[in-house]
mmCIF file of C-alpha atoms in Angstrom:
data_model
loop_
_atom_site.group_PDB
_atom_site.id
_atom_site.type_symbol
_atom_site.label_atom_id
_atom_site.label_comp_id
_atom_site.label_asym_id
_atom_site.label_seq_id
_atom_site.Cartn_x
_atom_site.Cartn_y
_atom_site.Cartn_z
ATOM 1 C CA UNK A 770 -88.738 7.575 66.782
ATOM 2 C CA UNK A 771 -87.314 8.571 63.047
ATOM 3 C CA UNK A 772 -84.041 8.200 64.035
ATOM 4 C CA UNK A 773 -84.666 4.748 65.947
ATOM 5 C CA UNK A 774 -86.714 3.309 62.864
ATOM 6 C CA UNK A 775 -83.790 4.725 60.565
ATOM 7 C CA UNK A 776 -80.901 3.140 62.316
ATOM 8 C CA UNK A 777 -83.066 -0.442 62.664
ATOM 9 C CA UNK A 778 -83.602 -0.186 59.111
ATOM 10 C CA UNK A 779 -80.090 0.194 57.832
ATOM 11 C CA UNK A 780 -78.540 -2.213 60.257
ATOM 12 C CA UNK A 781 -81.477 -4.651 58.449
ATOM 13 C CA UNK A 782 -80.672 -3.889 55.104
ATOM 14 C CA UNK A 783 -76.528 -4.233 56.408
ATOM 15 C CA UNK A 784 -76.797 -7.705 57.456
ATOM 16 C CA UNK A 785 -79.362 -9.011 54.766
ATOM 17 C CA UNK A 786 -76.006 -7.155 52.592
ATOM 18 C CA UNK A 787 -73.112 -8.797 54.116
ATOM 19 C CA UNK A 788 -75.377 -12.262 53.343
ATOM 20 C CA UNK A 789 -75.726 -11.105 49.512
ATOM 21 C CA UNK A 790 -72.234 -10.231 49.402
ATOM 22 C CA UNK A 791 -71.184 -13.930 50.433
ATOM 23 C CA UNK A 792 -73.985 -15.538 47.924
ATOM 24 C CA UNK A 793 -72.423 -13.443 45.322
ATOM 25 C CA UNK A 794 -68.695 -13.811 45.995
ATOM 26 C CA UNK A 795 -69.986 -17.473 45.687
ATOM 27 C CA UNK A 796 -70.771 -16.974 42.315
ATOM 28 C CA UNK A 797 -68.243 -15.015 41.011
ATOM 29 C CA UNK A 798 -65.523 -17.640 42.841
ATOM 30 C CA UNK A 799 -66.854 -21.274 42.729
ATOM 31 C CA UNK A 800 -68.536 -20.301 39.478
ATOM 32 C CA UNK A 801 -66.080 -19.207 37.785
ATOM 33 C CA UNK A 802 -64.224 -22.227 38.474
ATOM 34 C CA UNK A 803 -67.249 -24.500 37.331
ATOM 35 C CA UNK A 804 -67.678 -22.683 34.257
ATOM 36 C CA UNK A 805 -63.882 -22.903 33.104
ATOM 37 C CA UNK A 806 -64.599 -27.180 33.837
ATOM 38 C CA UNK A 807 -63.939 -27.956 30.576
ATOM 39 C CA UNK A 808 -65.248 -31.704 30.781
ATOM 40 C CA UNK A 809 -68.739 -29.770 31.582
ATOM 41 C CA UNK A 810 -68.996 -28.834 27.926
ATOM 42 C CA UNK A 811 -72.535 -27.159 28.268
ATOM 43 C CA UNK A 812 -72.036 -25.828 31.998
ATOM 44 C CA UNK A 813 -74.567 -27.973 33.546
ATOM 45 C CA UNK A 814 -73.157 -27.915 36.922
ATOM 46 C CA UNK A 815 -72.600 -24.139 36.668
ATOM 47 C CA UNK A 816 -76.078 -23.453 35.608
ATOM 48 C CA UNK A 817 -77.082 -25.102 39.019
ATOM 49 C CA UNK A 818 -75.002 -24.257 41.024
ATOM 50 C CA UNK A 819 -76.228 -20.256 39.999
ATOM 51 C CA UNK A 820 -79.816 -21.412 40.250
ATOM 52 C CA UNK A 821 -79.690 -21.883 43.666
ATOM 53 C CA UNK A 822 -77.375 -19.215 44.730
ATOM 54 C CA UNK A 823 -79.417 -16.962 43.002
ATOM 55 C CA UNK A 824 -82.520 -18.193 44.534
ATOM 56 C CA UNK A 825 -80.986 -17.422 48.148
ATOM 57 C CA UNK A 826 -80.563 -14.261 46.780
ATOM 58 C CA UNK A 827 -84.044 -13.619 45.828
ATOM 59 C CA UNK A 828 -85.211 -15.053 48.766
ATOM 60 C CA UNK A 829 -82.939 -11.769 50.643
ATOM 61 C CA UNK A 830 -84.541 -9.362 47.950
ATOM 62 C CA UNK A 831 -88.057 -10.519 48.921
ATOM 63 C CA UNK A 832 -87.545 -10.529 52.807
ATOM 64 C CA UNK A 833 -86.299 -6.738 52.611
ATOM 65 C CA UNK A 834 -89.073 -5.683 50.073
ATOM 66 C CA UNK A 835 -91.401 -7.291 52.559
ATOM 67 C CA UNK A 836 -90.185 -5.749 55.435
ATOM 68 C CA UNK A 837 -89.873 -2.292 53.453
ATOM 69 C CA UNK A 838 -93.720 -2.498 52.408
ATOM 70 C CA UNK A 839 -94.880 -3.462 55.753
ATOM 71 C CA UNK A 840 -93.123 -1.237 58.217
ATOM 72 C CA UNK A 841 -90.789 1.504 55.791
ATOM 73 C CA UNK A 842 -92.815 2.496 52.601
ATOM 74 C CA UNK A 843 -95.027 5.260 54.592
ATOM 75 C CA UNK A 844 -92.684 6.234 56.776
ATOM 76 C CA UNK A 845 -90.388 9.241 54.686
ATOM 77 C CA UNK A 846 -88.560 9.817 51.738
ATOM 78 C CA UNK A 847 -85.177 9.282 52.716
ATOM 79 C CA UNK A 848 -86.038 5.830 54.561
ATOM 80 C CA UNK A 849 -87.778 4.654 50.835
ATOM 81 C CA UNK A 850 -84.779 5.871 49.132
ATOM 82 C CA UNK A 851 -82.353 4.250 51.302
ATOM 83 C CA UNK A 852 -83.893 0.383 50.360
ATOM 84 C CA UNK A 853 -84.046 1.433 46.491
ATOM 85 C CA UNK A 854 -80.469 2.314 46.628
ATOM 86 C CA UNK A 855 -80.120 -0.968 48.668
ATOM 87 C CA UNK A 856 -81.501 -2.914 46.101
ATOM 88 C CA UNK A 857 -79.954 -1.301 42.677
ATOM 89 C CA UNK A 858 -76.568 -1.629 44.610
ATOM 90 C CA UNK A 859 -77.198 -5.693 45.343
ATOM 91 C CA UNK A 860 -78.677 -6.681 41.808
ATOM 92 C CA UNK A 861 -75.853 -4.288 39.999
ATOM 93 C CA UNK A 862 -73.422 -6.572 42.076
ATOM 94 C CA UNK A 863 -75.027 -9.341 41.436
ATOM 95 C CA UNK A 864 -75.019 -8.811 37.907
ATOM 96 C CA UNK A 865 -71.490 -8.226 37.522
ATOM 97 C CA UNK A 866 -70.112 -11.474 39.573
ATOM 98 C CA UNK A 867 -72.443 -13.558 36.431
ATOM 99 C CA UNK A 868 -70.386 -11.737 34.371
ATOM 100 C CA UNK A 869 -67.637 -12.212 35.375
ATOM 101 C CA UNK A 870 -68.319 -16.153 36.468
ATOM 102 C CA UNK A 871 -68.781 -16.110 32.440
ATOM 103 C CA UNK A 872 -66.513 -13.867 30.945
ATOM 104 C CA UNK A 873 -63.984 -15.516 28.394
ATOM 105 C CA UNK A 874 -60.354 -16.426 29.724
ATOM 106 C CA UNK A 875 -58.786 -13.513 27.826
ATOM 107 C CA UNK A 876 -55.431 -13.586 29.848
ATOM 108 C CA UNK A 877 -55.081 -17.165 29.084
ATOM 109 C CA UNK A 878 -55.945 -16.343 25.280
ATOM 110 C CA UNK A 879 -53.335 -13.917 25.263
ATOM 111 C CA UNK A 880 -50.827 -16.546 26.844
ATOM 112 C CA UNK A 881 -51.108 -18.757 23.540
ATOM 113 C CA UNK A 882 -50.457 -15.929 21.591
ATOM 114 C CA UNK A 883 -47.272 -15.066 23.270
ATOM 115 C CA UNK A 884 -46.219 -18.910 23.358
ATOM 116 C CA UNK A 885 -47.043 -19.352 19.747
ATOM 117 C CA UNK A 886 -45.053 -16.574 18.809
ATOM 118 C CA UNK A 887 -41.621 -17.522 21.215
ATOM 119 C CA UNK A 888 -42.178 -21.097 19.419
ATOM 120 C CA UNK A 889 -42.253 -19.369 15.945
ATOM 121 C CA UNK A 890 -39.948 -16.495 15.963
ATOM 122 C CA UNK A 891 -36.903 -17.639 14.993
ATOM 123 C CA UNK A 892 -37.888 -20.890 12.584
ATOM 124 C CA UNK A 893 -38.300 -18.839 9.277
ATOM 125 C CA UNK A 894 -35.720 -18.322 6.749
ATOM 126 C CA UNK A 895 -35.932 -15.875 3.502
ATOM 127 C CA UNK A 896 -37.537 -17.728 0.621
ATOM 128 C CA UNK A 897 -34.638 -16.809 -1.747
ATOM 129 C CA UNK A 898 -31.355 -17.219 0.013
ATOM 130 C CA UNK A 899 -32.200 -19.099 3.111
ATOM 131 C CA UNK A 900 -30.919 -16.391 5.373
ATOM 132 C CA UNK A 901 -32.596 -16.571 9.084
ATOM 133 C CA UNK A 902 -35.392 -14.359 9.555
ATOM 134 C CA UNK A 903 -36.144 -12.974 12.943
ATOM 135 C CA UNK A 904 -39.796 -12.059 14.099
ATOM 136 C CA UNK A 905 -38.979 -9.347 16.796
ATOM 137 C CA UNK A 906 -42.562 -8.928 17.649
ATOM 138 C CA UNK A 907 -45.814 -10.922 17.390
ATOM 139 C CA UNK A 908 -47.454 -9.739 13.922
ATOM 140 C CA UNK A 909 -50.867 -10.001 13.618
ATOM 141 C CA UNK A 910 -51.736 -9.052 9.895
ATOM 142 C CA UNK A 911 -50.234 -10.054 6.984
ATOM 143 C CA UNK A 912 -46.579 -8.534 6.923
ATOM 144 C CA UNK A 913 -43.586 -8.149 4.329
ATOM 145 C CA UNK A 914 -40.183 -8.778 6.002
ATOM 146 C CA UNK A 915 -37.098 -7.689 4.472
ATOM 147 C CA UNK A 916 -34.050 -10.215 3.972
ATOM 148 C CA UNK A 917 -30.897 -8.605 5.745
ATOM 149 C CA UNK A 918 -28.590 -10.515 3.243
ATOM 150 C CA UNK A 919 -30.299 -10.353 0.036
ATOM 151 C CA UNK A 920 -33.251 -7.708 0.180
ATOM 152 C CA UNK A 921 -36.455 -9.996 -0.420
ATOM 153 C CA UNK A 922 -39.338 -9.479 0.500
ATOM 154 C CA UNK A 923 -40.798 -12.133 2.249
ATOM 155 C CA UNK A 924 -44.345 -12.518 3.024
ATOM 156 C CA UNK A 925 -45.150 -13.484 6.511
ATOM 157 C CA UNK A 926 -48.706 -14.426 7.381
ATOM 158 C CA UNK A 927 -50.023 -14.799 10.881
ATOM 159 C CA UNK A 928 -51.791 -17.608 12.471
ATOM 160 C CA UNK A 929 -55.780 -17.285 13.347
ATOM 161 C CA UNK A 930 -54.583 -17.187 16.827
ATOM 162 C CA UNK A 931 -52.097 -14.120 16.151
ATOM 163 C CA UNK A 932 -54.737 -12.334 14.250
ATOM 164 C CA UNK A 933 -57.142 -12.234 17.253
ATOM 165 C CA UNK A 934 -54.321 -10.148 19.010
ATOM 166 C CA UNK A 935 -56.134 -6.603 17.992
ATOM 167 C CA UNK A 936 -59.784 -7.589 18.311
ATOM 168 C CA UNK A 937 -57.908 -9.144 21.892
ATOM 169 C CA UNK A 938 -56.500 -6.053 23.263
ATOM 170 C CA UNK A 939 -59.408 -3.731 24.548
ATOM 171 C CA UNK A 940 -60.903 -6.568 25.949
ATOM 172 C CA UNK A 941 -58.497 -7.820 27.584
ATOM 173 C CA UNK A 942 -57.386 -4.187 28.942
ATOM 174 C CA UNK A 943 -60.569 -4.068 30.124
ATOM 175 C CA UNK A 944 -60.377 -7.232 32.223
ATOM 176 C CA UNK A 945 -56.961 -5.875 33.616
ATOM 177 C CA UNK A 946 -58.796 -2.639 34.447
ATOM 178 C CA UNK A 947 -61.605 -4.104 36.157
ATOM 179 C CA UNK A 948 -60.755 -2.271 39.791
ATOM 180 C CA UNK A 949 -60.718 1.042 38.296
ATOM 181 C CA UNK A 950 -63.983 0.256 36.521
ATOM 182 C CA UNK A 951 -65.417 -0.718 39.945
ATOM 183 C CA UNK A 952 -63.631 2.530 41.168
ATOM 184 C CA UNK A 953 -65.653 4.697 38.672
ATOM 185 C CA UNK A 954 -68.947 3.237 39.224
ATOM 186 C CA UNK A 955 -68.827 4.409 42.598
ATOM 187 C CA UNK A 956 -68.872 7.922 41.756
ATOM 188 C CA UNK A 957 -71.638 7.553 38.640
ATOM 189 C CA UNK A 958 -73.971 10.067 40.042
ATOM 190 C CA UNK A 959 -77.332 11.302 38.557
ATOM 191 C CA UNK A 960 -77.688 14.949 40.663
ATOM 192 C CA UNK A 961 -80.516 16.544 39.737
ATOM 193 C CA UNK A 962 -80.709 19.598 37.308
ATOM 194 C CA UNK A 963 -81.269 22.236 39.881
ATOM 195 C CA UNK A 964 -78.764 20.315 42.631
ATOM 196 C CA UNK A 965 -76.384 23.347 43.212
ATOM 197 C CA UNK A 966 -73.822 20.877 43.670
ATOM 198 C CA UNK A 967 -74.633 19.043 40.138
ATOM 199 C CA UNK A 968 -71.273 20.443 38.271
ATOM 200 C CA UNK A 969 -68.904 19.551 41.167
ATOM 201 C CA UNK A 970 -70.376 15.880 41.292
ATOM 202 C CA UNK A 971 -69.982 15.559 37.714
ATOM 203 C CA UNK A 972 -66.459 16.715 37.318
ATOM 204 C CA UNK A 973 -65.468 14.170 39.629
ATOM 205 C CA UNK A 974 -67.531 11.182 37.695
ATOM 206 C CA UNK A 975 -65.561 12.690 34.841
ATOM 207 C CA UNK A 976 -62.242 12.182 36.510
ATOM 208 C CA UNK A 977 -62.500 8.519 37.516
ATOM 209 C CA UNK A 978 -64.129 8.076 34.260
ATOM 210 C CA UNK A 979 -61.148 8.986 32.640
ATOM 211 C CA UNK A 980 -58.528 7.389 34.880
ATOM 212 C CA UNK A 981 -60.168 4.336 34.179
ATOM 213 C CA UNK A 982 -60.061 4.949 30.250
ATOM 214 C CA UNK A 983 -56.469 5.842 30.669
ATOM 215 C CA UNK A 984 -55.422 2.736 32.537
ATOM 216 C CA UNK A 985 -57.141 0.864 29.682
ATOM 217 C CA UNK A 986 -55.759 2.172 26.713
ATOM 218 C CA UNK A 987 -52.371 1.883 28.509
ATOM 219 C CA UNK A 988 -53.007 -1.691 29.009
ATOM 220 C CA UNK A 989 -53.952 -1.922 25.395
ATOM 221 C CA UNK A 990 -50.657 -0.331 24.026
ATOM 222 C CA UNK A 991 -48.881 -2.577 25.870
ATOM 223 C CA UNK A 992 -50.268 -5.329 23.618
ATOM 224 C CA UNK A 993 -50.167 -3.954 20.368
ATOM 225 C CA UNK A 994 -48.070 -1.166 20.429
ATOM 226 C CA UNK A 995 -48.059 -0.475 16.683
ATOM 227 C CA UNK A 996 -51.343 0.921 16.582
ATOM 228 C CA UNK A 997 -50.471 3.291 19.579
ATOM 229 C CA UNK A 998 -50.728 6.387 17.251
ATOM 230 C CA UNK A 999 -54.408 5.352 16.518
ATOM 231 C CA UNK A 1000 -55.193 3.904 19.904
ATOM 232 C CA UNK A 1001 -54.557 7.201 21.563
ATOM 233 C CA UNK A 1002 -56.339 9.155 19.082
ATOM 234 C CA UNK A 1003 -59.403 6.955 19.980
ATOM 235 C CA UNK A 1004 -58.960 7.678 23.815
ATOM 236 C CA UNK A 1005 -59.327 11.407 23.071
ATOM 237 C CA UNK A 1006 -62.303 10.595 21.020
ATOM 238 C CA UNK A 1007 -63.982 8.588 23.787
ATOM 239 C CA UNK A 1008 -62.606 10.695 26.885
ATOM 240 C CA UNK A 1009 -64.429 13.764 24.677
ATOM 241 C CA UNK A 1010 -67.419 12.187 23.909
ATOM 242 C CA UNK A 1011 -68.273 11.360 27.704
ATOM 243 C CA UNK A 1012 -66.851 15.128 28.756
ATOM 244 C CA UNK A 1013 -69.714 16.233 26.330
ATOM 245 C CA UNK A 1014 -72.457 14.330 27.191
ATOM 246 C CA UNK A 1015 -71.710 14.450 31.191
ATOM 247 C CA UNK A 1016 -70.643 18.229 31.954
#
């Protein structure tokens, strides 16, 4: 009868998922496109839009906590655990498509930048003997360029939009490195202390962890590959850090 009630209950919860999944692809697809409307300055149509996929969605959270209370709750530990799980899984899911509905057109940020700078490079000249000056990569802080001909210094000093580049990067690795994110959240466990398998679990959250961190900081010198040397000293710091408080 356990095993009947089990297998009734997760084929429940799979099809009241497969409908969540479509209410939140919703959101994370159509939104996103209503959001970016840029005649809908304060995201009116967004805003409803969510609304009422997000009340579809509560209304699939309430009919599985119903049928969990009425016919699940006294019925085993495993059975209750499988509908928490359920739910975290849905709302975490959930949560992220708003996000990401939301989240900031880096990429297209980072387009300007690179147009600005193939529109700029080659339009300055030295301030002393008019010799062409050549920007052979996108600066983003106030730089001194040397004249070939004559030796001046010249002081070259960035746009507002070139100076975002830096505070730019991580996020915008980030973005980029959304599937191994996803990939790593997968294997965030919480084993218990006396879990014989606790160590095993967590060397493997650990691993993901830091194949995502590696794919972003990659991304990130790609960008601003100055500040490499102090990029990657800032992965080890991180990658140690969650070693430390994990293992």
């Amino acid at each position: 009868m356990t095993n009947e009630l089990e297998t009734r209950w997760n084929t429940f919860l799979g099809k009241l998922e497969e409908k969540a999944n479509e209410l939140i692809e919703g959101i994370r697809t159509e939104g996103k496109t209503l959001w970016q409307d840029k005649a809908d300055i304060y995201h009116q149509t967004y805003y409803r839009f969510r609304s009422g996929m997000q009340g579809q969605l509560r209304s699939i959270y309430s009919k599985a906590r119903d049928t969990y209370e009425a016919q699940i709750q006294q019925q085993g530990h495993h059975l209750s655990s499988a509908y928490h799980e359920w739910e975290e899984r849905i709302r975490q899911k959930e949560e992220d498509a708003v996000n990401d509905a939301e989240a900031e057109d880096l990429e297209l940020k980072y387009q300007e930048i690179l147009a600005e700078h193939a529109a700029i490079k080659d339009k300055f000249s030295c301030i002393q003997c008019g010799g062409k000056l050549v920007l052979d990569k996108i600066y983003f802080i106030t730089t001194y360029i040397k004249c070939d001909q004559c030796q001046t210094q010249n002081t070259f000093e960035p746009s507002t939009v070139a100076k975002s580049l830096e505070g730019l990067s991580k996020p915008l690795a980030e973005q980029r490195c959304k599937h191994l994110y996803n990939e790593y959240q997968q294997h965030v466990l919480h084993p218990r202390h006396d879990d014989p398998q606790r160590r095993t679990k967590k060397e493997t959250e650990v691993s993901y962890y830091q194949k995502y961190l590696r794919g972003v900081f990659d991304e990130v010198n790609k960008i601003v590959p100055d500040l490499t040397i102090q990029n990657e000293k800032f992965y080890e710091r991180l990658l140690e850090e969650y070693r430390r408080d994990n293992l």
